[in-house]
mmCIF file of C-alpha atoms in Angstrom:
data_model
loop_
_atom_site.group_PDB
_atom_site.id
_atom_site.type_symbol
_atom_site.label_atom_id
_atom_site.label_comp_id
_atom_site.label_asym_id
_atom_site.label_seq_id
_atom_site.Cartn_x
_atom_site.Cartn_y
_atom_site.Cartn_z
ATOM 1 C CA UNK A 9 -191.990 220.909 56.913
ATOM 2 C CA UNK A 10 -189.579 218.050 56.336
ATOM 3 C CA UNK A 11 -189.255 217.015 52.720
ATOM 4 C CA UNK A 12 -189.588 220.552 51.373
ATOM 5 C CA UNK A 13 -186.780 222.297 49.592
ATOM 6 C CA UNK A 14 -184.433 224.682 51.328
ATOM 7 C CA UNK A 15 -183.601 227.710 49.186
ATOM 8 C CA UNK A 16 -181.131 230.570 49.497
ATOM 9 C CA UNK A 17 -181.952 234.254 48.953
ATOM 10 C CA UNK A 18 -181.447 233.852 45.184
ATOM 11 C CA UNK A 19 -184.109 231.134 45.040
ATOM 12 C CA UNK A 20 -181.591 228.345 44.394
ATOM 13 C CA UNK A 21 -182.285 224.966 45.990
ATOM 14 C CA UNK A 22 -179.507 224.248 48.468
ATOM 15 C CA UNK A 23 -180.989 221.371 50.463
ATOM 16 C CA UNK A 24 -183.900 219.150 51.377
ATOM 17 C CA UNK A 25 -185.367 219.692 54.837
ATOM 18 C CA UNK A 26 -185.363 216.504 56.879
ATOM 19 C CA UNK A 27 -186.382 217.671 60.326
ATOM 20 C CA UNK A 28 -187.703 220.930 61.743
ATOM 21 C CA UNK A 29 -188.078 221.756 65.430
ATOM 22 C CA UNK A 30 -190.235 224.764 66.092
ATOM 23 C CA UNK A 31 -192.039 226.754 68.728
ATOM 24 C CA UNK A 32 -193.785 230.109 68.969
ATOM 25 C CA UNK A 33 -190.318 231.672 69.405
ATOM 26 C CA UNK A 34 -188.846 230.303 66.179
ATOM 27 C CA UNK A 35 -187.672 227.139 64.529
ATOM 28 C CA UNK A 36 -184.495 225.281 63.648
ATOM 29 C CA UNK A 37 -184.270 223.106 60.575
ATOM 30 C CA UNK A 38 -181.945 220.322 59.553
ATOM 31 C CA UNK A 39 -181.373 219.590 55.885
ATOM 32 C CA UNK A 40 -179.476 217.282 53.572
ATOM 33 C CA UNK A 41 -177.212 219.362 51.299
ATOM 34 C CA UNK A 42 -178.487 219.316 47.722
ATOM 35 C CA UNK A 43 -175.278 217.808 46.295
ATOM 36 C CA UNK A 44 -175.709 214.777 48.573
ATOM 37 C CA UNK A 45 -179.417 214.517 47.778
ATOM 38 C CA UNK A 46 -178.629 214.576 44.031
ATOM 39 C CA UNK A 47 -176.030 211.825 44.392
ATOM 40 C CA UNK A 48 -178.461 209.662 46.348
ATOM 41 C CA UNK A 49 -181.211 210.288 43.784
ATOM 42 C CA UNK A 50 -178.926 209.361 40.885
ATOM 43 C CA UNK A 51 -177.842 206.168 42.639
ATOM 44 C CA UNK A 52 -181.465 205.260 43.419
ATOM 45 C CA UNK A 53 -182.454 205.729 39.782
ATOM 46 C CA UNK A 54 -179.453 203.760 38.529
ATOM 47 C CA UNK A 55 -179.434 200.814 40.942
ATOM 48 C CA UNK A 56 -182.561 200.991 43.085
ATOM 49 C CA UNK A 57 -180.681 201.567 46.340
ATOM 50 C CA UNK A 58 -178.082 203.804 47.938
ATOM 51 C CA UNK A 59 -174.910 202.151 49.179
ATOM 52 C CA UNK A 60 -172.281 203.808 51.294
ATOM 53 C CA UNK A 61 -168.580 203.075 51.509
ATOM 54 C CA UNK A 62 -167.268 201.441 54.678
ATOM 55 C CA UNK A 63 -163.732 201.731 56.051
ATOM 56 C CA UNK A 64 -164.430 199.742 59.216
ATOM 57 C CA UNK A 65 -163.164 202.126 61.887
ATOM 58 C CA UNK A 66 -164.637 203.903 64.877
ATOM 59 C CA UNK A 67 -163.018 207.327 65.049
ATOM 60 C CA UNK A 68 -163.142 210.456 67.170
ATOM 61 C CA UNK A 69 -161.899 214.019 66.955
ATOM 62 C CA UNK A 70 -158.488 214.916 68.311
ATOM 63 C CA UNK A 71 -158.900 217.681 70.863
ATOM 64 C CA UNK A 72 -155.922 219.505 72.338
ATOM 65 C CA UNK A 73 -156.265 221.869 75.254
ATOM 66 C CA UNK A 74 -154.514 225.216 75.249
ATOM 67 C CA UNK A 75 -153.003 226.855 78.325
ATOM 68 C CA UNK A 76 -156.409 228.247 79.355
ATOM 69 C CA UNK A 77 -158.020 224.825 79.107
ATOM 70 C CA UNK A 78 -159.942 225.571 75.908
ATOM 71 C CA UNK A 79 -160.263 222.673 73.501
ATOM 72 C CA UNK A 80 -159.183 222.930 69.877
ATOM 73 C CA UNK A 81 -159.971 220.256 67.292
ATOM 74 C CA UNK A 82 -156.831 219.173 65.459
ATOM 75 C CA UNK A 83 -156.711 217.804 61.922
ATOM 76 C CA UNK A 84 -157.121 214.065 61.554
ATOM 77 C CA UNK A 85 -159.333 211.353 63.013
ATOM 78 C CA UNK A 86 -158.134 209.120 65.838
ATOM 79 C CA UNK A 87 -158.946 205.429 65.364
ATOM 80 C CA UNK A 88 -160.568 204.150 68.558
ATOM 81 C CA UNK A 89 -161.331 200.647 67.320
ATOM 82 C CA UNK A 90 -161.696 198.603 64.161
ATOM 83 C CA UNK A 91 -164.468 196.340 62.923
ATOM 84 C CA UNK A 92 -163.292 192.739 63.076
ATOM 85 C CA UNK A 93 -162.128 191.666 59.615
ATOM 86 C CA UNK A 94 -163.202 195.049 58.219
ATOM 87 C CA UNK A 95 -161.368 196.807 55.401
ATOM 88 C CA UNK A 96 -159.068 198.882 57.645
ATOM 89 C CA UNK A 97 -158.093 195.915 59.814
ATOM 90 C CA UNK A 98 -157.374 193.797 56.724
ATOM 91 C CA UNK A 99 -155.104 196.554 55.405
ATOM 92 C CA UNK A 100 -153.098 196.847 58.638
ATOM 93 C CA UNK A 101 -154.505 200.004 60.235
ATOM 94 C CA UNK A 102 -154.443 199.835 64.037
ATOM 95 C CA UNK A 103 -156.314 201.363 66.965
ATOM 96 C CA UNK A 104 -154.614 204.609 68.075
ATOM 97 C CA UNK A 105 -153.497 205.412 64.511
ATOM 98 C CA UNK A 106 -154.489 208.891 63.395
ATOM 99 C CA UNK A 107 -155.940 209.049 59.885
ATOM 100 C CA UNK A 108 -154.466 212.179 58.342
ATOM 101 C CA UNK A 109 -155.136 211.779 54.612
ATOM 102 C CA UNK A 110 -157.518 209.886 52.372
ATOM 103 C CA UNK A 111 -156.446 209.860 48.719
ATOM 104 C CA UNK A 112 -154.249 212.879 49.535
ATOM 105 C CA UNK A 113 -157.203 214.842 50.955
ATOM 106 C CA UNK A 114 -156.366 216.278 54.373
ATOM 107 C CA UNK A 115 -158.781 214.906 56.958
ATOM 108 C CA UNK A 116 -160.167 217.821 58.957
ATOM 109 C CA UNK A 117 -161.868 215.782 61.707
ATOM 110 C CA UNK A 118 -163.780 212.552 62.290
ATOM 111 C CA UNK A 119 -166.986 213.787 60.608
ATOM 112 C CA UNK A 120 -165.042 214.877 57.533
ATOM 113 C CA UNK A 121 -163.606 211.367 57.208
ATOM 114 C CA UNK A 122 -167.034 209.745 57.656
ATOM 115 C CA UNK A 123 -168.615 212.008 55.038
ATOM 116 C CA UNK A 124 -165.906 211.332 52.463
ATOM 117 C CA UNK A 125 -166.033 207.557 52.975
ATOM 118 C CA UNK A 126 -169.833 207.476 52.845
ATOM 119 C CA UNK A 127 -169.893 208.702 49.257
ATOM 120 C CA UNK A 128 -167.125 206.546 47.833
ATOM 121 C CA UNK A 129 -168.596 203.443 46.183
ATOM 122 C CA UNK A 130 -167.907 200.031 47.684
ATOM 123 C CA UNK A 131 -165.069 198.026 46.118
ATOM 124 C CA UNK A 132 -163.109 201.247 45.513
ATOM 125 C CA UNK A 133 -159.484 201.127 46.613
ATOM 126 C CA UNK A 134 -158.396 204.210 48.554
ATOM 127 C CA UNK A 135 -155.053 205.286 49.960
ATOM 128 C CA UNK A 136 -155.193 205.991 53.684
ATOM 129 C CA UNK A 137 -152.289 207.773 55.376
ATOM 130 C CA UNK A 138 -152.003 207.349 59.115
ATOM 131 C CA UNK A 139 -149.734 208.806 61.723
ATOM 132 C CA UNK A 140 -148.536 206.061 64.037
ATOM 133 C CA UNK A 141 -146.408 206.410 67.157
ATOM 134 C CA UNK A 142 -143.671 203.783 67.317
ATOM 135 C CA UNK A 143 -141.017 203.971 70.055
ATOM 136 C CA UNK A 144 -142.197 207.498 70.930
ATOM 137 C CA UNK A 145 -141.650 208.645 67.323
ATOM 138 C CA UNK A 146 -144.389 209.701 64.924
ATOM 139 C CA UNK A 147 -144.221 207.914 61.604
ATOM 140 C CA UNK A 148 -146.464 208.160 58.564
ATOM 141 C CA UNK A 149 -147.689 204.945 56.995
ATOM 142 C CA UNK A 150 -149.762 204.527 53.833
ATOM 143 C CA UNK A 151 -152.258 201.748 53.290
ATOM 144 C CA UNK A 152 -154.271 200.649 50.290
ATOM 145 C CA UNK A 153 -157.768 199.850 51.536
ATOM 146 C CA UNK A 154 -160.583 198.345 49.483
ATOM 147 C CA UNK A 155 -163.836 199.792 50.819
ATOM 148 C CA UNK A 156 -166.760 197.512 51.468
ATOM 149 C CA UNK A 157 -170.473 198.275 51.562
ATOM 150 C CA UNK A 158 -171.490 199.836 54.840
ATOM 151 C CA UNK A 159 -173.405 197.290 56.952
ATOM 152 C CA UNK A 160 -176.823 198.443 58.100
ATOM 153 C CA UNK A 161 -175.850 197.988 61.762
ATOM 154 C CA UNK A 162 -172.692 200.171 61.577
ATOM 155 C CA UNK A 163 -172.842 203.557 63.325
#
């Protein structure tokens, strides 16, 4: 039933179903949260397309293992690589930096960073705080980064 509304027990629309996998046992649905759907709709009405901000980094979660070997996701997003001549590279961010804040918002994990960036309009300047290890010491560095429009071939 993709495309139908997703409602809570009070009858409020909370999302738009995009994909449903079902069987005779039950089903699992995936939905776009309504606040994101509204933003996309407003942008479509205003400009005829939806653009997404682009920082130009490939990031991953930071996972630390405890004594029992269980993984725990730490705050921040580790920069694996940068897009050549992308916004982050132009600003001076490097591979192996950990992005800890974006405009003073604590970055919870790599998906959190991607979701925030995706809804910031292109040409917006953001402040990115990274933790960088220099001579075995952690240092915080702040960068002003002008976001670009996300290329269609970016993951």
